[in-house]
């Protein structure tokens, strides 16, 4: 029961954190994250639905949600960390990423190198925690 409760809390925290990207949050003159409801609302609806499937169905809901979380993490990794590690990527130009996120809160700012902003670093950690917590749960209805 403890593992399932932890998985539920981890996923709720992830969804709350991710919802910040829908509405945006500005702290002082920097953004934690800019709002993107108009363009990306479906990407909040999908994890909510898959999470509800995890809660209310058996194994199938667990695996559907797990697949969504893994796909989400892979997409985030290719969109952010890949650029930091390899200096370029296939989801836009590095310079465009640096420019797009210039007004966001940065943990590190390395000239000419894209480093994910604070919001995305925390988002990626929450996705990993949520995914891991789902993997270690036994039956979805425990």
mmCIF file with all atom_site columns, C-alpha atoms in Angstrom:
data_model
loop_
_atom_site.group_PDB
_atom_site.id
_atom_site.type_symbol
_atom_site.label_atom_id
_atom_site.label_alt_id
_atom_site.label_comp_id
_atom_site.label_asym_id
_atom_site.label_entity_id
_atom_site.label_seq_id
_atom_site.pdbx_PDB_ins_code
_atom_site.Cartn_x
_atom_site.Cartn_y
_atom_site.Cartn_z
_atom_site.occupancy
_atom_site.B_iso_or_equiv
_atom_site.pdbx_formal_charge
_atom_site.auth_seq_id
_atom_site.auth_comp_id
_atom_site.auth_asym_id
_atom_site.auth_atom_id
_atom_site.pdbx_PDB_model_num
ATOM 1   C CA . UNK A 1 1   ? 0.000  0.000  0.000   1.00 0.00 ? 1   UNK A CA 1
ATOM 2   C CA . UNK A 1 2   ? 2.887  2.371  0.792   1.00 0.00 ? 2   UNK A CA 1
ATOM 3   C CA . UNK A 1 3   ? 4.389  2.028  -2.716  1.00 0.00 ? 3   UNK A CA 1
ATOM 4   C CA . UNK A 1 4   ? 1.042  2.749  -4.354  1.00 0.00 ? 4   UNK A CA 1
ATOM 5   C CA . UNK A 1 5   ? 0.498  5.797  -2.118  1.00 0.00 ? 5   UNK A CA 1
ATOM 6   C CA . UNK A 1 6   ? 3.999  7.087  -2.940  1.00 0.00 ? 6   UNK A CA 1
ATOM 7   C CA . UNK A 1 7   ? 3.354  6.539  -6.659  1.00 0.00 ? 7   UNK A CA 1
ATOM 8   C CA . UNK A 1 8   ? 0.094  8.465  -6.438  1.00 0.00 ? 8   UNK A CA 1
ATOM 9   C CA . UNK A 1 9   ? 1.728  11.358 -4.564  1.00 0.00 ? 9   UNK A CA 1
ATOM 10  C CA . UNK A 1 10  ? 4.670  11.432 -6.995  1.00 0.00 ? 10  UNK A CA 1
ATOM 11  C CA . UNK A 1 11  ? 2.323  11.563 -9.971  1.00 0.00 ? 11  UNK A CA 1
ATOM 12  C CA . UNK A 1 12  ? 0.097  14.231 -8.423  1.00 0.00 ? 12  UNK A CA 1
ATOM 13  C CA . UNK A 1 13  ? 3.160  16.379 -7.691  1.00 0.00 ? 13  UNK A CA 1
ATOM 14  C CA . UNK A 1 14  ? 4.305  15.858 -11.298 1.00 0.00 ? 14  UNK A CA 1
ATOM 15  C CA . UNK A 1 15  ? 0.917  16.913 -12.666 1.00 0.00 ? 15  UNK A CA 1
ATOM 16  C CA . UNK A 1 16  ? 0.781  19.981 -10.426 1.00 0.00 ? 16  UNK A CA 1
ATOM 17  C CA . UNK A 1 17  ? 4.306  20.978 -11.446 1.00 0.00 ? 17  UNK A CA 1
ATOM 18  C CA . UNK A 1 18  ? 3.535  20.400 -15.128 1.00 0.00 ? 18  UNK A CA 1
ATOM 19  C CA . UNK A 1 19  ? 0.335  22.467 -14.861 1.00 0.00 ? 19  UNK A CA 1
ATOM 20  C CA . UNK A 1 20  ? 2.578  25.469 -14.144 1.00 0.00 ? 20  UNK A CA 1
ATOM 21  C CA . UNK A 1 21  ? 3.665  25.289 -17.786 1.00 0.00 ? 21  UNK A CA 1
ATOM 22  C CA . UNK A 1 22  ? 0.066  25.646 -18.882 1.00 0.00 ? 22  UNK A CA 1
ATOM 23  C CA . UNK A 1 23  ? -0.516 28.876 -17.015 1.00 0.00 ? 23  UNK A CA 1
ATOM 24  C CA . UNK A 1 24  ? 3.017  30.221 -16.544 1.00 0.00 ? 24  UNK A CA 1
ATOM 25  C CA . UNK A 1 25  ? 4.754  31.576 -13.487 1.00 0.00 ? 25  UNK A CA 1
ATOM 26  C CA . UNK A 1 26  ? 6.905  34.693 -13.420 1.00 0.00 ? 26  UNK A CA 1
ATOM 27  C CA . UNK A 1 27  ? 9.120  35.416 -10.424 1.00 0.00 ? 27  UNK A CA 1
ATOM 28  C CA . UNK A 1 28  ? 10.466 38.945 -10.523 1.00 0.00 ? 28  UNK A CA 1
ATOM 29  C CA . UNK A 1 29  ? 11.785 39.660 -13.998 1.00 0.00 ? 29  UNK A CA 1
ATOM 30  C CA . UNK A 1 30  ? 12.354 35.975 -14.880 1.00 0.00 ? 30  UNK A CA 1
ATOM 31  C CA . UNK A 1 31  ? 9.975  33.178 -15.745 1.00 0.00 ? 31  UNK A CA 1
ATOM 32  C CA . UNK A 1 32  ? 9.986  29.895 -13.900 1.00 0.00 ? 32  UNK A CA 1
ATOM 33  C CA . UNK A 1 33  ? 8.020  28.817 -16.961 1.00 0.00 ? 33  UNK A CA 1
ATOM 34  C CA . UNK A 1 34  ? 6.000  30.634 -19.591 1.00 0.00 ? 34  UNK A CA 1
ATOM 35  C CA . UNK A 1 35  ? 2.366  29.633 -20.099 1.00 0.00 ? 35  UNK A CA 1
ATOM 36  C CA . UNK A 1 36  ? 1.488  27.452 -23.083 1.00 0.00 ? 36  UNK A CA 1
ATOM 37  C CA . UNK A 1 37  ? -2.140 26.429 -22.500 1.00 0.00 ? 37  UNK A CA 1
ATOM 38  C CA . UNK A 1 38  ? -3.226 27.461 -25.985 1.00 0.00 ? 38  UNK A CA 1
ATOM 39  C CA . UNK A 1 39  ? -0.572 25.351 -27.734 1.00 0.00 ? 39  UNK A CA 1
ATOM 40  C CA . UNK A 1 40  ? -0.091 22.425 -25.351 1.00 0.00 ? 40  UNK A CA 1
ATOM 41  C CA . UNK A 1 41  ? -3.273 21.815 -23.334 1.00 0.00 ? 41  UNK A CA 1
ATOM 42  C CA . UNK A 1 42  ? -3.582 18.284 -24.722 1.00 0.00 ? 42  UNK A CA 1
ATOM 43  C CA . UNK A 1 43  ? -0.238 17.427 -23.092 1.00 0.00 ? 43  UNK A CA 1
ATOM 44  C CA . UNK A 1 44  ? -1.799 18.080 -19.705 1.00 0.00 ? 44  UNK A CA 1
ATOM 45  C CA . UNK A 1 45  ? -4.963 16.148 -20.514 1.00 0.00 ? 45  UNK A CA 1
ATOM 46  C CA . UNK A 1 46  ? -3.127 12.999 -21.657 1.00 0.00 ? 46  UNK A CA 1
ATOM 47  C CA . UNK A 1 47  ? -1.138 12.399 -18.426 1.00 0.00 ? 47  UNK A CA 1
ATOM 48  C CA . UNK A 1 48  ? -4.231 13.148 -16.343 1.00 0.00 ? 48  UNK A CA 1
ATOM 49  C CA . UNK A 1 49  ? -6.177 10.502 -18.284 1.00 0.00 ? 49  UNK A CA 1
ATOM 50  C CA . UNK A 1 50  ? -3.392 7.927  -18.120 1.00 0.00 ? 50  UNK A CA 1
ATOM 51  C CA . UNK A 1 51  ? -2.947 8.610  -14.389 1.00 0.00 ? 51  UNK A CA 1
ATOM 52  C CA . UNK A 1 52  ? -6.675 8.102  -13.828 1.00 0.00 ? 52  UNK A CA 1
ATOM 53  C CA . UNK A 1 53  ? -6.422 4.818  -15.743 1.00 0.00 ? 53  UNK A CA 1
ATOM 54  C CA . UNK A 1 54  ? -3.600 3.820  -13.390 1.00 0.00 ? 54  UNK A CA 1
ATOM 55  C CA . UNK A 1 55  ? -5.748 4.603  -10.370 1.00 0.00 ? 55  UNK A CA 1
ATOM 56  C CA . UNK A 1 56  ? -9.021 3.038  -11.495 1.00 0.00 ? 56  UNK A CA 1
ATOM 57  C CA . UNK A 1 57  ? -8.062 0.085  -13.680 1.00 0.00 ? 57  UNK A CA 1
ATOM 58  C CA . UNK A 1 58  ? -5.870 -2.937 -13.247 1.00 0.00 ? 58  UNK A CA 1
ATOM 59  C CA . UNK A 1 59  ? -2.546 -3.710 -14.819 1.00 0.00 ? 59  UNK A CA 1
ATOM 60  C CA . UNK A 1 60  ? -3.487 -2.209 -18.171 1.00 0.00 ? 60  UNK A CA 1
ATOM 61  C CA . UNK A 1 61  ? -3.807 1.266  -16.632 1.00 0.00 ? 61  UNK A CA 1
ATOM 62  C CA . UNK A 1 62  ? -0.447 0.882  -14.947 1.00 0.00 ? 62  UNK A CA 1
ATOM 63  C CA . UNK A 1 63  ? 1.243  -0.012 -18.220 1.00 0.00 ? 63  UNK A CA 1
ATOM 64  C CA . UNK A 1 64  ? -0.533 2.674  -20.237 1.00 0.00 ? 64  UNK A CA 1
ATOM 65  C CA . UNK A 1 65  ? 0.549  5.301  -17.720 1.00 0.00 ? 65  UNK A CA 1
ATOM 66  C CA . UNK A 1 66  ? 4.075  3.897  -17.583 1.00 0.00 ? 66  UNK A CA 1
ATOM 67  C CA . UNK A 1 67  ? 4.371  3.986  -21.380 1.00 0.00 ? 67  UNK A CA 1
ATOM 68  C CA . UNK A 1 68  ? 3.158  7.598  -21.392 1.00 0.00 ? 68  UNK A CA 1
ATOM 69  C CA . UNK A 1 69  ? 5.686  8.596  -18.719 1.00 0.00 ? 69  UNK A CA 1
ATOM 70  C CA . UNK A 1 70  ? 8.539  6.885  -20.569 1.00 0.00 ? 70  UNK A CA 1
ATOM 71  C CA . UNK A 1 71  ? 7.601  8.519  -23.880 1.00 0.00 ? 71  UNK A CA 1
ATOM 72  C CA . UNK A 1 72  ? 7.288  11.871 -22.128 1.00 0.00 ? 72  UNK A CA 1
ATOM 73  C CA . UNK A 1 73  ? 10.724 11.508 -20.549 1.00 0.00 ? 73  UNK A CA 1
ATOM 74  C CA . UNK A 1 74  ? 12.355 10.455 -23.835 1.00 0.00 ? 74  UNK A CA 1
ATOM 75  C CA . UNK A 1 75  ? 10.815 13.463 -25.579 1.00 0.00 ? 75  UNK A CA 1
ATOM 76  C CA . UNK A 1 76  ? 11.975 15.796 -22.810 1.00 0.00 ? 76  UNK A CA 1
ATOM 77  C CA . UNK A 1 77  ? 15.466 14.270 -22.863 1.00 0.00 ? 77  UNK A CA 1
ATOM 78  C CA . UNK A 1 78  ? 15.766 14.704 -26.631 1.00 0.00 ? 78  UNK A CA 1
ATOM 79  C CA . UNK A 1 79  ? 14.422 18.267 -26.380 1.00 0.00 ? 79  UNK A CA 1
ATOM 80  C CA . UNK A 1 80  ? 16.705 19.390 -23.554 1.00 0.00 ? 80  UNK A CA 1
ATOM 81  C CA . UNK A 1 81  ? 19.512 17.233 -22.144 1.00 0.00 ? 81  UNK A CA 1
ATOM 82  C CA . UNK A 1 82  ? 20.554 15.930 -25.563 1.00 0.00 ? 82  UNK A CA 1
ATOM 83  C CA . UNK A 1 83  ? 21.493 19.490 -26.565 1.00 0.00 ? 83  UNK A CA 1
ATOM 84  C CA . UNK A 1 84  ? 23.503 19.983 -23.392 1.00 0.00 ? 84  UNK A CA 1
ATOM 85  C CA . UNK A 1 85  ? 25.377 16.688 -23.758 1.00 0.00 ? 85  UNK A CA 1
ATOM 86  C CA . UNK A 1 86  ? 25.999 16.730 -27.522 1.00 0.00 ? 86  UNK A CA 1
ATOM 87  C CA . UNK A 1 87  ? 25.894 20.468 -28.310 1.00 0.00 ? 87  UNK A CA 1
ATOM 88  C CA . UNK A 1 88  ? 23.159 20.087 -30.923 1.00 0.00 ? 88  UNK A CA 1
ATOM 89  C CA . UNK A 1 89  ? 20.092 18.033 -31.656 1.00 0.00 ? 89  UNK A CA 1
ATOM 90  C CA . UNK A 1 90  ? 17.324 17.356 -34.090 1.00 0.00 ? 90  UNK A CA 1
ATOM 91  C CA . UNK A 1 91  ? 14.519 19.317 -32.383 1.00 0.00 ? 91  UNK A CA 1
ATOM 92  C CA . UNK A 1 92  ? 15.587 22.781 -33.413 1.00 0.00 ? 92  UNK A CA 1
ATOM 93  C CA . UNK A 1 93  ? 18.796 24.767 -33.439 1.00 0.00 ? 93  UNK A CA 1
ATOM 94  C CA . UNK A 1 94  ? 20.781 25.158 -30.223 1.00 0.00 ? 94  UNK A CA 1
ATOM 95  C CA . UNK A 1 95  ? 20.883 28.935 -30.664 1.00 0.00 ? 95  UNK A CA 1
ATOM 96  C CA . UNK A 1 96  ? 17.085 29.041 -30.912 1.00 0.00 ? 96  UNK A CA 1
ATOM 97  C CA . UNK A 1 97  ? 16.739 27.085 -27.662 1.00 0.00 ? 97  UNK A CA 1
ATOM 98  C CA . UNK A 1 98  ? 19.158 29.393 -25.877 1.00 0.00 ? 98  UNK A CA 1
ATOM 99  C CA . UNK A 1 99  ? 17.211 32.425 -27.134 1.00 0.00 ? 99  UNK A CA 1
ATOM 100 C CA . UNK A 1 100 ? 13.775 30.939 -26.354 1.00 0.00 ? 100 UNK A CA 1
ATOM 101 C CA . UNK A 1 101 ? 14.669 30.157 -22.727 1.00 0.00 ? 101 UNK A CA 1
ATOM 102 C CA . UNK A 1 102 ? 16.775 33.276 -22.069 1.00 0.00 ? 102 UNK A CA 1
ATOM 103 C CA . UNK A 1 103 ? 14.131 34.829 -19.787 1.00 0.00 ? 103 UNK A CA 1
ATOM 104 C CA . UNK A 1 104 ? 13.685 31.676 -17.701 1.00 0.00 ? 104 UNK A CA 1
ATOM 105 C CA . UNK A 1 105 ? 15.383 30.989 -14.382 1.00 0.00 ? 105 UNK A CA 1
ATOM 106 C CA . UNK A 1 106 ? 18.697 29.297 -15.143 1.00 0.00 ? 106 UNK A CA 1
ATOM 107 C CA . UNK A 1 107 ? 20.772 27.130 -12.819 1.00 0.00 ? 107 UNK A CA 1
ATOM 108 C CA . UNK A 1 108 ? 23.780 27.458 -15.112 1.00 0.00 ? 108 UNK A CA 1
ATOM 109 C CA . UNK A 1 109 ? 24.383 29.813 -17.987 1.00 0.00 ? 109 UNK A CA 1
ATOM 110 C CA . UNK A 1 110 ? 27.231 28.698 -20.249 1.00 0.00 ? 110 UNK A CA 1
ATOM 111 C CA . UNK A 1 111 ? 27.830 30.897 -23.277 1.00 0.00 ? 111 UNK A CA 1
ATOM 112 C CA . UNK A 1 112 ? 26.950 29.068 -26.507 1.00 0.00 ? 112 UNK A CA 1
ATOM 113 C CA . UNK A 1 113 ? 25.665 25.986 -24.670 1.00 0.00 ? 113 UNK A CA 1
ATOM 114 C CA . UNK A 1 114 ? 22.047 25.182 -24.031 1.00 0.00 ? 114 UNK A CA 1
ATOM 115 C CA . UNK A 1 115 ? 21.437 24.112 -20.430 1.00 0.00 ? 115 UNK A CA 1
ATOM 116 C CA . UNK A 1 116 ? 17.857 23.289 -19.386 1.00 0.00 ? 116 UNK A CA 1
ATOM 117 C CA . UNK A 1 117 ? 16.236 25.912 -17.200 1.00 0.00 ? 117 UNK A CA 1
ATOM 118 C CA . UNK A 1 118 ? 15.280 25.266 -13.576 1.00 0.00 ? 118 UNK A CA 1
ATOM 119 C CA . UNK A 1 119 ? 11.656 24.395 -14.397 1.00 0.00 ? 119 UNK A CA 1
ATOM 120 C CA . UNK A 1 120 ? 12.654 21.701 -16.898 1.00 0.00 ? 120 UNK A CA 1
ATOM 121 C CA . UNK A 1 121 ? 15.337 20.231 -14.638 1.00 0.00 ? 121 UNK A CA 1
ATOM 122 C CA . UNK A 1 122 ? 12.751 19.791 -11.896 1.00 0.00 ? 122 UNK A CA 1
ATOM 123 C CA . UNK A 1 123 ? 10.135 18.517 -14.374 1.00 0.00 ? 123 UNK A CA 1
ATOM 124 C CA . UNK A 1 124 ? 12.527 15.853 -15.637 1.00 0.00 ? 124 UNK A CA 1
ATOM 125 C CA . UNK A 1 125 ? 13.353 14.758 -12.093 1.00 0.00 ? 125 UNK A CA 1
ATOM 126 C CA . UNK A 1 126 ? 9.629  14.522 -11.275 1.00 0.00 ? 126 UNK A CA 1
ATOM 127 C CA . UNK A 1 127 ? 8.995  12.438 -14.420 1.00 0.00 ? 127 UNK A CA 1
ATOM 128 C CA . UNK A 1 128 ? 11.778 10.028 -13.410 1.00 0.00 ? 128 UNK A CA 1
ATOM 129 C CA . UNK A 1 129 ? 10.450 9.784  -9.843  1.00 0.00 ? 129 UNK A CA 1
ATOM 130 C CA . UNK A 1 130 ? 6.861  9.240  -11.047 1.00 0.00 ? 130 UNK A CA 1
ATOM 131 C CA . UNK A 1 131 ? 7.974  6.639  -13.583 1.00 0.00 ? 131 UNK A CA 1
ATOM 132 C CA . UNK A 1 132 ? 10.138 4.780  -11.065 1.00 0.00 ? 132 UNK A CA 1
ATOM 133 C CA . UNK A 1 133 ? 7.367  4.835  -8.465  1.00 0.00 ? 133 UNK A CA 1
ATOM 134 C CA . UNK A 1 134 ? 4.954  3.270  -10.968 1.00 0.00 ? 134 UNK A CA 1
ATOM 135 C CA . UNK A 1 135 ? 7.505  0.591  -11.896 1.00 0.00 ? 135 UNK A CA 1
ATOM 136 C CA . UNK A 1 136 ? 8.033  -0.526 -8.304  1.00 0.00 ? 136 UNK A CA 1
ATOM 137 C CA . UNK A 1 137 ? 4.360  -0.855 -7.464  1.00 0.00 ? 137 UNK A CA 1
ATOM 138 C CA . UNK A 1 138 ? 2.918  -4.334 -7.601  1.00 0.00 ? 138 UNK A CA 1
ATOM 139 C CA . UNK A 1 139 ? -0.608 -4.794 -8.787  1.00 0.00 ? 139 UNK A CA 1
ATOM 140 C CA . UNK A 1 140 ? -2.264 -1.476 -9.678  1.00 0.00 ? 140 UNK A CA 1
ATOM 141 C CA . UNK A 1 141 ? -5.121 -2.132 -7.265  1.00 0.00 ? 141 UNK A CA 1
ATOM 142 C CA . UNK A 1 142 ? -2.942 -2.862 -4.208  1.00 0.00 ? 142 UNK A CA 1
#
